[in-house]
Tab-separated table of C-alpha atoms and ligand atoms in Angstrom:
chain	number	residue	atom	x	y	z
A	129	MET	CA	-9.267	-27.276	26.900
A	130	ALA	CA	-9.917	-24.160	28.969
A	131	GLN	CA	-9.640	-20.949	27.039
A	132	ARG	CA	-6.475	-18.911	27.901
A	133	LYS	CA	-6.988	-15.716	29.728
A	134	PRO	CA	-6.423	-12.451	27.833
A	135	PHE	CA	-3.000	-10.818	28.257
A	136	GLU	CA	-3.372	-7.511	29.918
A	137	LEU	CA	-0.986	-4.562	29.367
A	138	GLY	CA	-1.555	-0.902	30.061
A	139	GLY	CA	-5.263	-1.507	30.644
A	140	VAL	CA	-5.666	-3.202	27.206
A	141	LYS	CA	-6.711	-6.817	27.039
A	142	VAL	CA	-5.292	-8.922	24.202
A	143	ALA	CA	-7.473	-11.954	23.502
A	144	PRO	CA	-5.897	-15.391	22.915
A	145	GLY	CA	-5.181	-15.927	19.227
A	146	SER	CA	-4.842	-12.168	18.579
A	147	ARG	CA	-2.203	-9.465	18.523
A	148	ALA	CA	-2.186	-5.705	19.298
A	149	THR	CA	0.102	-2.691	19.366
A	150	ILE	CA	-0.282	-0.928	22.717
A	151	ASP	CA	1.034	2.616	23.392
A	152	LEU	CA	2.095	2.364	27.021
A	153	PRO	CA	2.081	5.812	28.651
A	154	VAL	CA	5.512	6.859	29.986
A	155	MET	CA	5.432	10.501	30.997
A	156	ASP	CA	4.706	13.997	29.663
A	157	LEU	CA	7.392	15.747	27.695
A	158	SER	CA	8.533	19.376	28.073
A	159	ILE	CA	6.939	20.187	24.669
A	160	HIS	CA	3.448	19.574	26.083
A	161	ALA	CA	3.028	16.191	24.440
A	162	PRO	CA	2.736	12.748	26.022
A	163	LEU	CA	5.457	10.164	25.565
A	164	SER	CA	4.394	6.538	25.191
A	165	MET	CA	6.268	3.278	24.571
A	166	PRO	CA	4.967	1.242	21.634
A	167	VAL	CA	4.705	-2.403	22.574
A	168	HIS	CA	3.413	-5.222	20.356
A	169	VAL	CA	1.803	-8.234	22.059
A	170	VAL	CA	1.227	-11.546	20.209
A	171	HIS	CA	-1.006	-13.637	22.468
A	172	GLY	CA	-1.031	-17.213	21.327
A	173	ARG	CA	-4.184	-19.387	21.487
A	174	ARG	CA	-2.391	-22.153	23.345
A	175	ASP	CA	-0.601	-21.969	26.733
A	176	GLY	CA	3.082	-21.388	26.843
A	177	PRO	CA	5.780	-19.073	28.209
A	178	VAL	CA	5.703	-15.326	28.104
A	179	LEU	CA	8.831	-13.983	26.288
A	180	PHE	CA	9.825	-10.347	25.989
A	181	VAL	CA	12.177	-9.237	23.172
A	182	CYS	CA	13.461	-5.675	23.526
A	183	ALA	CA	15.891	-3.396	21.732
A	184	ALA	CA	17.490	0.080	21.928
A	185	LEU	CA	17.855	-0.019	25.706
A	186	HIS	CA	20.858	2.038	24.525
A	187	GLY	CA	19.193	4.473	22.278
A	188	ASP	CA	21.800	4.358	19.460
A	189	GLU	CA	21.883	0.506	19.173
A	190	ILE	CA	19.448	-0.008	16.301
A	191	ASN	CA	20.145	-3.461	14.852
A	192	GLY	CA	17.643	-4.896	17.312
A	193	VAL	CA	14.875	-2.576	16.140
A	194	GLU	CA	15.128	-4.168	12.647
A	195	ILE	CA	15.417	-7.634	14.193
A	196	ILE	CA	12.005	-7.114	15.901
A	197	ARG	CA	10.438	-5.660	12.719
A	198	ARG	CA	11.357	-8.825	10.862
A	199	ILE	CA	10.156	-11.093	13.655
A	200	MET	CA	6.824	-9.367	13.551
A	201	GLN	CA	6.327	-10.497	9.904
A	202	LEU	CA	6.754	-14.236	10.676
A	203	THR	CA	3.683	-16.358	9.875
A	204	ALA	CA	4.786	-18.801	12.653
A	205	LEU	CA	3.385	-16.193	15.120
A	206	LYS	CA	-0.147	-17.104	14.005
A	207	ARG	CA	0.285	-20.625	15.393
A	208	MET	CA	2.348	-19.579	18.412
A	209	SER	CA	1.961	-21.019	21.899
A	210	GLY	CA	2.496	-18.628	24.792
A	211	THR	CA	2.900	-14.866	24.470
A	212	LEU	CA	5.508	-12.643	22.744
A	213	VAL	CA	5.885	-9.099	23.948
A	214	ALA	CA	8.012	-7.040	21.617
A	215	VAL	CA	9.474	-3.650	22.587
A	216	PRO	CA	11.590	-2.285	19.719
A	217	ILE	CA	12.629	0.973	21.475
A	218	VAL	CA	13.039	0.976	25.249
A	219	ASN	CA	15.210	4.076	25.583
A	220	LEU	CA	12.869	6.371	23.660
A	221	PHE	CA	14.731	9.537	24.578
A	222	GLY	CA	18.132	8.150	23.429
A	223	PHE	CA	16.631	6.702	20.259
A	224	LEU	CA	15.274	10.140	19.215
A	225	ALA	CA	18.623	11.843	19.979
A	226	GLY	CA	20.762	9.118	18.416
A	227	SER	CA	22.353	8.671	21.818
A	228	ARG	CA	23.225	5.780	24.052
A	229	TYR	CA	22.014	7.725	27.147
A	230	LEU	CA	19.039	9.596	28.415
A	231	PRO	CA	18.781	13.386	28.767
A	232	ASP	CA	19.864	13.020	32.371
A	233	ARG	CA	23.169	11.538	30.980
A	234	ARG	CA	22.560	8.242	32.648
A	235	ASP	CA	22.918	4.768	31.202
A	236	LEU	CA	19.503	2.970	31.325
A	237	ASN	CA	21.226	-0.391	31.607
A	238	ARG	CA	22.829	0.816	34.854
A	239	SER	CA	19.614	2.279	36.250
A	240	PHE	CA	17.631	-0.838	37.043
A	241	PRO	CA	15.519	-1.574	39.080
A	242	GLY	CA	14.944	2.137	39.322
A	243	SER	CA	12.004	3.665	41.215
A	244	GLU	CA	8.874	5.643	40.660
A	245	THR	CA	10.341	8.683	42.416
A	246	GLY	CA	13.905	8.325	41.168
A	247	SER	CA	15.833	9.956	38.351
A	248	LEU	CA	14.450	10.128	34.754
A	249	SER	CA	16.356	6.950	33.821
A	250	GLY	CA	15.377	5.328	37.133
A	251	ARG	CA	11.660	6.038	36.379
A	252	LEU	CA	11.907	4.583	32.898
A	253	ALA	CA	13.633	1.515	34.233
A	254	ASP	CA	11.012	1.093	36.921
A	255	MET	CA	8.125	1.474	34.431
A	256	PHE	CA	9.714	-1.065	31.939
A	257	LEU	CA	10.433	-3.547	34.783
A	258	SER	CA	6.987	-3.323	36.459
A	259	GLU	CA	4.828	-3.010	33.363
A	260	ILE	CA	6.511	-5.448	31.094
A	261	VAL	CA	9.366	-7.582	32.450
A	262	SER	CA	7.429	-8.632	35.606
A	263	LYS	CA	4.729	-10.117	33.400
A	264	THR	CA	7.150	-12.404	31.516
A	265	ASN	CA	9.140	-15.603	32.130
A	266	TYR	CA	12.027	-15.043	29.679
A	267	GLY	CA	13.597	-12.176	27.855
A	268	ILE	CA	15.982	-11.457	24.956
A	269	ASP	CA	17.651	-8.013	25.158
A	270	LEU	CA	19.134	-6.933	21.805
A	271	HIS	CA	22.291	-4.738	21.794
A	272	THR	CA	25.201	-3.748	19.599
A	273	GLY	CA	28.706	-2.473	20.276
A	274	ALA	CA	29.021	1.230	21.366
A	275	ILE	CA	29.698	3.975	18.952
A	276	HIS	CA	32.781	3.275	16.752
A	277	ARG	CA	32.947	-0.303	18.073
A	278	THR	CA	31.569	-3.453	16.545
A	279	ASN	CA	30.856	-6.827	18.090
A	280	PHE	CA	30.969	-10.273	16.503
A	281	PRO	CA	27.517	-11.861	16.945
A	282	GLN	CA	27.445	-13.218	20.488
A	283	VAL	CA	25.120	-14.135	23.323
A	284	ARG	CA	25.935	-12.991	26.831
A	285	ALA	CA	24.271	-14.820	29.610
A	286	ASP	CA	24.676	-16.327	33.060
A	287	LEU	CA	25.979	-19.721	32.040
A	288	ASP	CA	26.076	-20.894	35.615
A	289	ASP	CA	22.286	-21.156	35.351
A	290	ALA	CA	21.694	-24.438	33.446
A	291	GLU	CA	18.419	-23.362	31.666
A	292	THR	CA	19.871	-19.968	30.700
A	293	ALA	CA	22.981	-21.725	29.301
A	294	GLU	CA	20.733	-24.046	27.240
A	295	LEU	CA	18.797	-21.177	25.804
A	296	GLY	CA	22.053	-19.306	25.095
A	297	ALA	CA	23.335	-22.266	23.052
A	298	ALA	CA	19.977	-22.618	21.288
A	299	PHE	CA	20.278	-19.039	19.929
A	300	GLY	CA	22.810	-20.500	17.468
A	301	VAL	CA	25.506	-17.877	17.202
A	302	PRO	CA	29.092	-19.157	17.346
A	303	VAL	CA	30.146	-17.410	20.531
A	304	VAL	CA	28.417	-17.538	23.978
A	305	ILE	CA	30.026	-15.460	26.726
A	306	ASN	CA	29.518	-16.117	30.392
A	307	ALA	CA	28.551	-12.762	31.866
A	308	GLY	CA	27.878	-12.270	35.583
A	309	LEU	CA	24.868	-10.161	36.563
A	310	ARG	CA	26.023	-6.596	36.619
A	311	GLU	CA	24.330	-4.424	39.262
A	312	GLY	CA	21.921	-1.923	37.653
A	313	SER	CA	21.452	-3.916	34.452
A	314	LEU	CA	18.096	-5.076	33.105
A	315	ARG	CA	19.418	-8.679	33.164
A	316	ALA	CA	20.221	-8.499	36.863
A	317	SER	CA	16.932	-7.004	37.859
A	318	ALA	CA	14.921	-9.373	35.690
A	319	GLY	CA	16.893	-12.256	37.224
A	320	LYS	CA	15.744	-11.232	40.684
A	321	LEU	CA	12.106	-11.431	39.411
A	322	GLY	CA	12.866	-14.979	38.135
A	323	VAL	CA	13.010	-13.862	34.533
A	324	ARG	CA	15.870	-15.484	32.548
A	325	VAL	CA	17.407	-13.028	30.067
A	326	LEU	CA	19.850	-13.467	27.147
A	327	VAL	CA	21.708	-10.472	25.826
A	328	TYR	CA	22.429	-10.577	22.061
A	329	GLU	CA	25.277	-8.329	21.070
A	330	ALA	CA	26.143	-7.839	17.370
A	331	GLY	CA	27.345	-5.032	15.150
A	332	GLU	CA	27.846	-1.350	15.821
A	333	ALA	CA	25.810	1.532	17.182
A	334	LEU	CA	23.992	3.707	14.631
A	335	ARG	CA	24.496	1.255	11.833
A	336	PHE	CA	22.539	-1.597	10.348
A	337	ASP	CA	24.500	-4.833	9.701
A	338	GLU	CA	22.610	-7.405	7.664
A	339	THR	CA	24.491	-10.458	8.922
A	340	CYS	CA	24.019	-9.489	12.538
A	341	ILE	CA	20.332	-8.798	11.867
A	342	ARG	CA	19.744	-12.163	10.204
A	343	ALA	CA	21.644	-13.968	13.001
A	344	GLY	CA	19.488	-12.165	15.523
A	345	VAL	CA	16.171	-12.983	13.793
A	346	THR	CA	17.028	-16.649	13.458
A	347	GLY	CA	18.421	-16.678	17.007
A	348	VAL	CA	15.159	-15.375	18.526
A	349	VAL	CA	13.146	-17.919	16.478
A	350	LYS	CA	15.464	-20.766	17.671
A	351	VAL	CA	14.977	-19.728	21.263
A	352	MET	CA	11.194	-19.574	20.778
A	353	ARG	CA	11.433	-23.125	19.308
A	354	LYS	CA	13.505	-24.272	22.327
A	355	LEU	CA	10.848	-22.768	24.653
A	356	GLY	CA	8.075	-24.647	22.731
A	357	MET	CA	6.448	-21.470	21.470
A	358	VAL	CA	6.848	-22.355	17.812
A	359	PRO	CA	6.918	-26.005	16.599
A	360	ALA	CA	10.211	-27.836	16.337
A	361	ARG	CA	11.492	-28.532	12.853
A	362	HIS	CA	11.771	-32.155	11.834
A	363	GLY	CA	14.980	-33.753	10.525
A	364	ARG	CA	17.003	-30.506	10.707
A	365	ASN	CA	18.700	-30.309	13.959
A	366	ARG	CA	22.290	-29.505	13.141
A	367	ALA	CA	22.889	-27.594	16.364
A	368	VAL	CA	26.404	-26.269	16.383
A	369	GLU	CA	28.058	-26.346	19.745
A	370	PRO	CA	29.015	-22.610	20.392
A	371	LEU	CA	32.447	-21.568	21.658
A	372	THR	CA	32.028	-20.732	25.392
A	373	ILE	CA	34.009	-17.825	26.620
A	374	ARG	CA	34.444	-17.011	30.311
A	375	ASN	CA	36.988	-14.279	30.194
A	376	SER	CA	37.952	-11.524	27.833
A	377	ARG	CA	40.546	-8.765	27.540
A	378	TRP	CA	40.877	-5.552	25.480
A	379	GLU	CA	44.068	-4.977	23.676
A	380	ARG	CA	44.685	-1.206	23.933
A	381	ALA	CA	46.631	1.301	21.938
A	382	ALA	CA	50.195	1.667	23.274
A	383	THR	CA	50.581	4.899	21.371
A	384	SER	CA	48.401	7.475	19.573
A	385	GLY	CA	48.190	7.404	15.784
A	386	ILE	CA	46.440	5.821	12.836
A	387	LEU	CA	45.406	2.167	13.296
A	388	ARG	CA	45.601	-0.365	10.446
A	389	ALA	CA	43.809	-3.502	11.676
A	390	ALA	CA	45.023	-6.899	10.497
A	391	VAL	CA	42.361	-9.201	12.020
A	392	GLU	CA	38.623	-9.396	11.464
A	393	LEU	CA	35.806	-10.110	13.879
A	394	GLY	CA	35.498	-13.784	14.645
A	395	GLU	CA	39.108	-14.461	13.719
A	396	THR	CA	41.129	-16.636	15.998
A	397	VAL	CA	44.404	-15.273	17.247
A	398	ARG	CA	47.394	-16.656	19.025
A	399	LYS	CA	49.605	-15.017	21.667
A	400	GLY	CA	52.253	-13.026	19.756
A	401	ASP	CA	50.149	-12.517	16.595
A	402	ARG	CA	50.178	-9.103	15.010
A	403	LEU	CA	46.660	-7.642	15.359
A	404	GLY	CA	47.443	-4.388	13.594
A	405	ALA	CA	49.839	-1.431	13.493
A	406	ILE	CA	49.620	2.126	14.668
A	407	SER	CA	51.663	4.699	12.881
A	408	ASP	CA	51.968	8.458	12.592
A	409	PRO	CA	50.550	9.939	9.345
A	410	PHE	CA	54.027	9.804	7.731
A	411	GLY	CA	54.615	6.151	8.590
A	412	GLU	CA	57.862	7.055	10.237
A	413	ASN	CA	57.065	5.663	13.675
A	414	GLU	CA	55.125	2.417	13.754
A	415	VAL	CA	54.073	0.316	16.710
A	416	ALA	CA	52.653	-3.169	16.272
A	417	VAL	CA	49.602	-4.277	18.277
A	418	ILE	CA	50.493	-7.761	19.561
A	419	ALA	CA	48.081	-10.267	21.031
A	420	ARG	CA	48.904	-11.156	24.564
A	421	PHE	CA	46.553	-14.167	24.655
A	422	ASP	CA	45.137	-17.004	22.606
A	423	GLY	CA	41.560	-16.230	21.739
A	424	VAL	CA	38.895	-15.046	19.316
A	425	VAL	CA	38.255	-11.457	18.210
A	426	ILE	CA	34.779	-10.742	19.664
A	427	GLY	CA	34.891	-6.969	19.241
A	428	ARG	CA	37.002	-4.199	17.757
A	429	ALA	CA	37.246	-0.486	17.206
A	430	THR	CA	36.090	0.752	13.787
A	431	LEU	CA	37.589	4.205	13.976
A	432	PRO	CA	41.159	4.099	12.761
A	433	VAL	CA	42.158	7.318	14.565
A	434	VAL	CA	43.244	6.198	18.003
A	435	ASN	CA	44.640	7.673	21.223
A	436	GLU	CA	46.980	5.992	23.594
A	437	GLY	CA	44.928	3.758	25.872
A	438	ASP	CA	42.013	3.349	23.452
A	439	ALA	CA	40.444	-0.068	23.449
A	440	LEU	CA	41.191	-1.677	19.984
A	441	PHE	CA	40.534	-5.353	19.964
A	442	HIS	CA	38.338	-7.367	22.317
A	443	ILE	CA	39.720	-10.836	22.679
A	444	GLY	CA	37.572	-13.663	24.112
A	445	LEU	CA	40.108	-15.799	25.903
A	446	TYR	CA	40.438	-19.372	24.951
A	447	GLU	CA	42.211	-20.718	28.031
A	448	GLY	CA	43.687	-24.134	28.397
A	449	THR	CA	45.769	-26.749	26.702
A	450	LYS	CA	47.096	-27.335	23.247
A	451	ALA	CA	44.014	-29.504	22.631
A	452	SER	CA	41.709	-26.621	23.282
A	453	ALA	CA	43.834	-24.409	21.018
A	454	ASP	CA	43.412	-27.047	18.269
A	455	ALA	CA	39.599	-27.114	18.854
A	456	LEU	CA	39.691	-23.309	18.363
A	457	ASP	CA	41.406	-23.639	15.057
A	458	ALA	CA	38.774	-26.114	13.862
A	459	PHE	CA	36.059	-23.671	14.851
A	460	GLU	CA	34.604	-22.046	11.787
A	461	PRO	CA	32.164	-19.221	12.633
A	462	ASP	CA	29.167	-19.605	10.382
A	463	ILE	CA	26.729	-16.776	10.645
A	464	ALA	CA	25.211	-16.954	7.145
A	465	TYR	CA	21.461	-16.469	7.005
A	466	ASP	CA	19.892	-19.534	8.519
A	467	SER	CA	17.001	-20.302	6.215
A	468	GLY	CA	16.294	-23.386	8.323
A	469	ALA	CA	14.947	-21.132	11.076
A	470	THR	CA	13.022	-18.666	9.016
A	471	ALA	CA	12.766	-19.785	5.376
A	472	GLU	CA	10.063	-17.247	4.644
A	473	LEU	CA	12.438	-14.297	5.270
A	474	ALA	CA	14.664	-15.437	2.350
A	475	ALA	CA	12.725	-12.920	0.217
A	476	GLU	CA	13.537	-10.049	2.535
A	477	PRO	CA	15.923	-7.878	0.618
A	478	PRO	CA	19.213	-7.447	2.423
A	479	ILE	CA	20.064	-3.986	3.712
A	480	VAL	CA	23.300	-2.904	2.095
B	98	ZN	ZN1	23.977	-1.820	24.586
């Protein structure tokens, strides 16, 4: 068999069967110091797809940083086919500042494809796209909810593309959401380059969530298995059909006050159910938050102090008949640590 070519990134050649951390130059900072983006490349000995996994595109969304750290420990990478390009921190500026945005107050995930001569965010987007994404075939972009909002572990992807839909189901979290390609997003620009991207959304900004991290690690491994990058497991293929959601709505606060939530993430709700109550600090005036739809709680606010109009509960709509509503009731979200995907990580102490 012909030897694979080295994988080249930022002028560094990574030989087949080896791995390397590369500091990709980004720009000079105002403090007279260069800024570089740390990228870890695992270049398998055998041919296979090139997959990028990235996190902290929004600088305060840090669950994915820990997901990548754990993936880097896996011994399966030694026998991997294809190439894994891991970028734990894409929005370097936002990560340092604990902020979703960049110093130019733009959202990096609305700045793609960007350009070499554009805004700060546009330049970072252009660099990430041309130096990394364009050299890959697939991508997994790791996110969390925004500040004071948490998401039930979910994959967002373009389900109208059959291969993307298959990879989304392979990730193995209970909810997969059909998400069109939003202009300016990494996913849309990668798609135009022919790179299929899944977005994994779980947990809350600026916080670690052990369940979300574990579901993310096993999800990435399962996608790599689906792509043939790591060997399939024998006799253990209990793939759970995820719940597919094509529409969602936020239930908002009808009044300002203190919210007491009555439903958890992943819980199924029926139209008319009481999701929570908003009262004043004396409890004299109380307004119930009522579900307007049948669905599953895919996200919610974590801050109990709310203003009129605030988004409180994100409901993934389960449209259709009585039969589909029954199927929803039978649906038991199981996001416990999947030792079947990464048994060796069982010894990893949980973050509490
Ligand atoms: Zn995000």
